[in-house]
Amino acid sequence: MRDLPQHKPVLAGMAYNGISGAGVRLEALPEGHLLHVLGAIEPTALATELVKAGFAQSSIRQAGFRQWFVAGDEPFVPASLDALVAALAGKAFVMDQSHGRVRIGVSGRSSRGLLSRGTAVDLDPSVFPEGHSAMTMVGHLSVQIVRTGDDSFELTVLRSFAESLWDDLTHMAASAEKDGV
């Protein structure tokens, strides 16, 4: 049926390599899966249940008190979500946010400097190590920032604000390049 909505990645085909070569790279990450888990379950127990339910390649990011985002590149099978919901019954609630949020990768030697132009979070590796996450504002947008490597971060934003965040990041990168950062 032609009238059924078709999923189209919101940042399809977008890529940005700026700030003198390898300085900063922006990347629209695959719109795989993003689950919001709320409840009194420890991350280690959650990780165990994720593996059992078929989410072994997913990462867990703290999103607030007793809240986690479970993110991964591969789309999930509804049966896997059902298995996870059943396993966490009485311990936590699971909400699929896969179609409501978008992930953007920011990497390169100038990535921390770029992000510091838009957020007040201290991204120094001694304070914000790999695997650490924070819910914050980047400009006027609510974003989750996760350090995924030495010079790499992942930003998660509501889908309807993804293009705005992308534009803000490219403007910050252009401004940083102009300033010689």
PDB file of C-alpha atoms in Angstrom:
ATOM      1  CA  MET A   1       0.000   0.000   0.000  1.00  0.00           C
ATOM      2  CA  ARG A   2       1.417   3.347  -1.023  1.00  0.00           C
ATOM      3  CA  ASP A   3      -0.266   5.253   1.805  1.00  0.00           C
ATOM      4  CA  LEU A   4       1.623   3.432   4.570  1.00  0.00           C
ATOM      5  CA  PRO A   5       4.417   5.506   6.103  1.00  0.00           C
ATOM      6  CA  GLN A   6       7.917   4.460   5.113  1.00  0.00           C
ATOM      7  CA  HIS A   7      10.833   4.797   7.510  1.00  0.00           C
ATOM      8  CA  LYS A   8      13.496   7.142   6.201  1.00  0.00           C
ATOM      9  CA  PRO A   9      16.583   7.884   8.299  1.00  0.00           C
ATOM     10  CA  VAL A  10      16.361  11.557   9.245  1.00  0.00           C
ATOM     11  CA  LEU A  11      20.049  12.270   8.565  1.00  0.00           C
ATOM     12  CA  ALA A  12      20.377   9.932   5.569  1.00  0.00           C
ATOM     13  CA  GLY A  13      23.478  10.606   3.510  1.00  0.00           C
ATOM     14  CA  MET A  14      24.838  13.310   5.780  1.00  0.00           C
ATOM     15  CA  ALA A  15      28.540  13.302   6.613  1.00  0.00           C
ATOM     16  CA  TYR A  16      30.881  16.100   7.596  1.00  0.00           C
ATOM     17  CA  ASN A  17      34.660  16.067   7.631  1.00  0.00           C
ATOM     18  CA  GLY A  18      35.890  19.441   8.727  1.00  0.00           C
ATOM     19  CA  ILE A  19      38.483  21.345  10.714  1.00  0.00           C
ATOM     20  CA  SER A  20      41.701  20.628   8.845  1.00  0.00           C
ATOM     21  CA  GLY A  21      41.464  17.009   7.818  1.00  0.00           C
ATOM     22  CA  ALA A  22      41.081  14.668  10.778  1.00  0.00           C
ATOM     23  CA  GLY A  23      40.179  17.445  13.234  1.00  0.00           C
ATOM     24  CA  VAL A  24      36.466  16.662  13.468  1.00  0.00           C
ATOM     25  CA  ARG A  25      34.171  14.185  11.803  1.00  0.00           C
ATOM     26  CA  LEU A  26      30.390  14.181  12.198  1.00  0.00           C
ATOM     27  CA  GLU A  27      28.563  11.008  11.279  1.00  0.00           C
ATOM     28  CA  ALA A  28      24.898  10.084  11.186  1.00  0.00           C
ATOM     29  CA  LEU A  29      24.941   6.732  13.008  1.00  0.00           C
ATOM     30  CA  PRO A  30      22.706   3.814  12.002  1.00  0.00           C
ATOM     31  CA  GLU A  31      19.165   4.078  13.292  1.00  0.00           C
ATOM     32  CA  GLY A  32      19.341   0.630  14.870  1.00  0.00           C
ATOM     33  CA  HIS A  33      17.705   0.440  18.273  1.00  0.00           C
ATOM     34  CA  LEU A  34      17.418   2.620  21.340  1.00  0.00           C
ATOM     35  CA  LEU A  35      15.574   1.345  24.377  1.00  0.00           C
ATOM     36  CA  HIS A  36      14.809   3.395  27.486  1.00  0.00           C
ATOM     37  CA  VAL A  37      14.966   1.264  30.630  1.00  0.00           C
ATOM     38  CA  LEU A  38      13.628   2.600  33.931  1.00  0.00           C
ATOM     39  CA  GLY A  39      13.758   0.739  37.232  1.00  0.00           C
ATOM     40  CA  ALA A  40      15.717  -0.653  40.119  1.00  0.00           C
ATOM     41  CA  ILE A  41      18.087  -2.876  38.165  1.00  0.00           C
ATOM     42  CA  GLU A  42      21.868  -2.620  38.203  1.00  0.00           C
ATOM     43  CA  PRO A  43      23.703  -2.201  34.884  1.00  0.00           C
ATOM     44  CA  THR A  44      25.462  -5.576  35.283  1.00  0.00           C
ATOM     45  CA  ALA A  45      22.140  -7.377  35.728  1.00  0.00           C
ATOM     46  CA  LEU A  46      20.695  -5.419  32.815  1.00  0.00           C
ATOM     47  CA  ALA A  47      23.676  -6.411  30.643  1.00  0.00           C
ATOM     48  CA  THR A  48      23.090 -10.074  31.460  1.00  0.00           C
ATOM     49  CA  GLU A  49      19.421  -9.844  30.471  1.00  0.00           C
ATOM     50  CA  LEU A  50      20.314  -7.966  27.283  1.00  0.00           C
ATOM     51  CA  VAL A  51      22.600 -10.794  26.162  1.00  0.00           C
ATOM     52  CA  LYS A  52      19.910 -13.390  26.879  1.00  0.00           C
ATOM     53  CA  ALA A  53      17.340 -11.392  24.877  1.00  0.00           C
ATOM     54  CA  GLY A  54      19.614 -10.979  21.838  1.00  0.00           C
ATOM     55  CA  PHE A  55      21.012  -7.488  22.466  1.00  0.00           C
ATOM     56  CA  ALA A  56      24.622  -8.602  23.051  1.00  0.00           C
ATOM     57  CA  GLN A  57      26.113  -5.849  20.840  1.00  0.00           C
ATOM     58  CA  SER A  58      24.242  -3.063  22.624  1.00  0.00           C
ATOM     59  CA  SER A  59      25.764  -0.542  24.993  1.00  0.00           C
ATOM     60  CA  ILE A  60      24.217   0.704  28.219  1.00  0.00           C
ATOM     61  CA  ARG A  61      24.308   4.434  28.977  1.00  0.00           C
ATOM     62  CA  GLN A  62      23.064   6.021  32.174  1.00  0.00           C
ATOM     63  CA  ALA A  63      20.285   8.500  31.405  1.00  0.00           C
ATOM     64  CA  GLY A  64      19.331   9.564  34.931  1.00  0.00           C
ATOM     65  CA  PHE A  65      18.551   8.028  38.308  1.00  0.00           C
ATOM     66  CA  ARG A  66      17.680   4.378  37.647  1.00  0.00           C
ATOM     67  CA  GLN A  67      17.385   5.124  33.922  1.00  0.00           C
ATOM     68  CA  TRP A  68      19.443   3.751  31.044  1.00  0.00           C
ATOM     69  CA  PHE A  69      19.504   3.970  27.296  1.00  0.00           C
ATOM     70  CA  VAL A  70      20.372   0.719  25.542  1.00  0.00           C
ATOM     71  CA  ALA A  71      21.750   1.587  22.103  1.00  0.00           C
ATOM     72  CA  GLY A  72      22.923  -0.472  19.169  1.00  0.00           C
ATOM     73  CA  ASP A  73      23.390  -0.302  15.408  1.00  0.00           C
ATOM     74  CA  GLU A  74      21.275  -3.308  14.464  1.00  0.00           C
ATOM     75  CA  PRO A  75      17.460  -3.170  14.347  1.00  0.00           C
ATOM     76  CA  PHE A  76      15.856  -5.372  16.928  1.00  0.00           C
ATOM     77  CA  VAL A  77      13.447  -8.190  16.379  1.00  0.00           C
ATOM     78  CA  PRO A  78      10.123  -7.670  18.220  1.00  0.00           C
ATOM     79  CA  ALA A  79      10.548 -11.089  19.860  1.00  0.00           C
ATOM     80  CA  SER A  80      13.809  -9.867  21.426  1.00  0.00           C
ATOM     81  CA  LEU A  81      12.065  -6.849  22.891  1.00  0.00           C
ATOM     82  CA  ASP A  82       9.284  -9.085  24.213  1.00  0.00           C
ATOM     83  CA  ALA A  83      11.879 -11.386  25.819  1.00  0.00           C
ATOM     84  CA  LEU A  84      13.619  -8.425  27.474  1.00  0.00           C
ATOM     85  CA  VAL A  85      10.340  -6.976  28.761  1.00  0.00           C
ATOM     86  CA  ALA A  86       9.407 -10.377  30.234  1.00  0.00           C
ATOM     87  CA  ALA A  87      12.851 -10.839  31.841  1.00  0.00           C
ATOM     88  CA  LEU A  88      12.721  -7.393  33.461  1.00  0.00           C
ATOM     89  CA  ALA A  89       9.103  -7.641  34.662  1.00  0.00           C
ATOM     90  CA  GLY A  90       8.895  -6.410  38.239  1.00  0.00           C
ATOM     91  CA  LYS A  91      12.414  -4.917  38.058  1.00  0.00           C
ATOM     92  CA  ALA A  92      12.265  -2.365  35.247  1.00  0.00           C
ATOM     93  CA  PHE A  93      10.153  -0.991  32.435  1.00  0.00           C
ATOM     94  CA  VAL A  94      11.367  -0.970  28.824  1.00  0.00           C
ATOM     95  CA  MET A  95      10.243   1.546  26.218  1.00  0.00           C
ATOM     96  CA  ASP A  96      11.290   1.431  22.601  1.00  0.00           C
ATOM     97  CA  GLN A  97      12.657   4.838  21.569  1.00  0.00           C
ATOM     98  CA  SER A  98      14.221   3.611  18.313  1.00  0.00           C
ATOM     99  CA  HIS A  99      12.037   5.702  16.027  1.00  0.00           C
ATOM    100  CA  GLY A 100      12.009   8.716  18.313  1.00  0.00           C
ATOM    101  CA  ARG A 101      15.729   9.405  18.766  1.00  0.00           C
ATOM    102  CA  VAL A 102      18.756   9.746  16.521  1.00  0.00           C
ATOM    103  CA  ARG A 103      22.451   9.186  17.275  1.00  0.00           C
ATOM    104  CA  ILE A 104      25.243  11.342  15.869  1.00  0.00           C
ATOM    105  CA  GLY A 105      28.932  10.433  16.101  1.00  0.00           C
ATOM    106  CA  VAL A 106      31.486  13.189  16.730  1.00  0.00           C
ATOM    107  CA  SER A 107      35.123  12.155  16.445  1.00  0.00           C
ATOM    108  CA  GLY A 108      38.610  13.454  15.753  1.00  0.00           C
ATOM    109  CA  ARG A 109      41.335  15.242  17.652  1.00  0.00           C
ATOM    110  CA  SER A 110      39.243  18.443  17.871  1.00  0.00           C
ATOM    111  CA  SER A 111      35.983  16.738  18.871  1.00  0.00           C
ATOM    112  CA  ARG A 112      36.222  17.703  22.540  1.00  0.00           C
ATOM    113  CA  GLY A 113      36.928  21.338  21.623  1.00  0.00           C
ATOM    114  CA  LEU A 114      33.985  21.370  19.239  1.00  0.00           C
ATOM    115  CA  LEU A 115      31.577  19.986  21.831  1.00  0.00           C
ATOM    116  CA  SER A 116      32.856  22.389  24.490  1.00  0.00           C
ATOM    117  CA  ARG A 117      31.559  25.221  22.271  1.00  0.00           C
ATOM    118  CA  GLY A 118      27.998  23.964  22.799  1.00  0.00           C
ATOM    119  CA  THR A 119      27.843  22.403  26.262  1.00  0.00           C
ATOM    120  CA  ALA A 120      29.070  23.153  29.768  1.00  0.00           C
ATOM    121  CA  VAL A 121      29.905  19.491  30.513  1.00  0.00           C
ATOM    122  CA  ASP A 122      33.605  19.002  31.318  1.00  0.00           C
ATOM    123  CA  LEU A 123      34.659  16.477  28.667  1.00  0.00           C
ATOM    124  CA  ASP A 124      38.245  16.071  29.883  1.00  0.00           C
ATOM    125  CA  PRO A 125      39.051  12.329  29.921  1.00  0.00           C
ATOM    126  CA  SER A 126      40.040  12.488  33.617  1.00  0.00           C
ATOM    127  CA  VAL A 127      36.513  13.691  34.476  1.00  0.00           C
ATOM    128  CA  PHE A 128      34.512  12.186  31.610  1.00  0.00           C
ATOM    129  CA  PRO A 129      36.144   8.814  30.801  1.00  0.00           C
ATOM    130  CA  GLU A 130      35.205   6.391  28.025  1.00  0.00           C
ATOM    131  CA  GLY A 131      31.749   4.916  28.646  1.00  0.00           C
ATOM    132  CA  HIS A 132      30.634   7.911  30.715  1.00  0.00           C
ATOM    133  CA  SER A 133      27.430   9.684  29.697  1.00  0.00           C
ATOM    134  CA  ALA A 134      25.589  12.845  30.632  1.00  0.00           C
ATOM    135  CA  MET A 135      22.216  14.329  29.832  1.00  0.00           C
ATOM    136  CA  THR A 136      22.856  17.976  28.985  1.00  0.00           C
ATOM    137  CA  MET A 137      22.066  20.821  26.659  1.00  0.00           C
ATOM    138  CA  VAL A 138      23.940  21.458  23.437  1.00  0.00           C
ATOM    139  CA  GLY A 139      22.863  24.967  22.619  1.00  0.00           C
ATOM    140  CA  HIS A 140      19.116  24.880  23.184  1.00  0.00           C
ATOM    141  CA  LEU A 141      18.676  21.118  22.611  1.00  0.00           C
ATOM    142  CA  SER A 142      18.503  18.361  25.202  1.00  0.00           C
ATOM    143  CA  VAL A 143      21.138  15.757  24.287  1.00  0.00           C
ATOM    144  CA  GLN A 144      22.796  12.734  25.818  1.00  0.00           C
ATOM    145  CA  ILE A 145      26.576  12.772  25.311  1.00  0.00           C
ATOM    146  CA  VAL A 146      28.536   9.517  25.632  1.00  0.00           C
ATOM    147  CA  ARG A 147      32.319   9.210  25.339  1.00  0.00           C
ATOM    148  CA  THR A 148      32.843   6.195  23.081  1.00  0.00           C
ATOM    149  CA  GLY A 149      36.621   6.465  22.682  1.00  0.00           C
ATOM    150  CA  ASP A 150      39.639   8.656  23.263  1.00  0.00           C
ATOM    151  CA  ASP A 151      38.532  11.315  20.776  1.00  0.00           C
ATOM    152  CA  SER A 152      35.024  10.129  19.972  1.00  0.00           C
ATOM    153  CA  PHE A 153      31.577  10.849  21.307  1.00  0.00           C
ATOM    154  CA  GLU A 154      28.022   9.880  20.520  1.00  0.00           C
ATOM    155  CA  LEU A 155      25.149  12.340  20.856  1.00  0.00           C
ATOM    156  CA  THR A 156      21.552  11.151  21.155  1.00  0.00           C
ATOM    157  CA  VAL A 157      18.787  13.643  20.428  1.00  0.00           C
ATOM    158  CA  LEU A 158      15.048  13.551  19.823  1.00  0.00           C
ATOM    159  CA  ARG A 159      14.406  12.741  16.169  1.00  0.00           C
ATOM    160  CA  SER A 160      12.571  15.988  15.449  1.00  0.00           C
ATOM    161  CA  PHE A 161      15.646  17.967  16.600  1.00  0.00           C
ATOM    162  CA  ALA A 162      18.301  15.882  14.812  1.00  0.00           C
ATOM    163  CA  GLU A 163      18.659  18.192  11.804  1.00  0.00           C
ATOM    164  CA  SER A 164      18.853  21.224  14.074  1.00  0.00           C
ATOM    165  CA  LEU A 165      21.601  19.606  16.167  1.00  0.00           C
ATOM    166  CA  TRP A 166      23.450  18.594  12.966  1.00  0.00           C
ATOM    167  CA  ASP A 167      23.280  22.187  11.728  1.00  0.00           C
ATOM    168  CA  ASP A 168      24.489  23.515  15.101  1.00  0.00           C
ATOM    169  CA  LEU A 169      27.433  21.083  15.101  1.00  0.00           C
ATOM    170  CA  THR A 170      28.474  21.977  11.547  1.00  0.00           C
ATOM    171  CA  HIS A 171      28.262  25.704  12.388  1.00  0.00           C
ATOM    172  CA  MET A 172      30.341  25.184  15.548  1.00  0.00           C
ATOM    173  CA  ALA A 173      32.881  23.217  13.495  1.00  0.00           C
ATOM    174  CA  ALA A 174      33.083  25.944  10.843  1.00  0.00           C
ATOM    175  CA  SER A 175      33.478  28.567  13.562  1.00  0.00           C
ATOM    176  CA  ALA A 176      36.231  26.525  15.238  1.00  0.00           C
ATOM    177  CA  GLU A 177      38.040  26.144  11.924  1.00  0.00           C
ATOM    178  CA  LYS A 178      37.797  29.884  11.311  1.00  0.00           C
ATOM    179  CA  ASP A 179      39.189  30.528  14.813  1.00  0.00           C
ATOM    180  CA  GLY A 180      42.079  28.144  14.074  1.00  0.00           C
ATOM    181  CA  VAL A 181      41.092  25.516  16.644  1.00  0.00           C
TER     182      VAL A 181
END
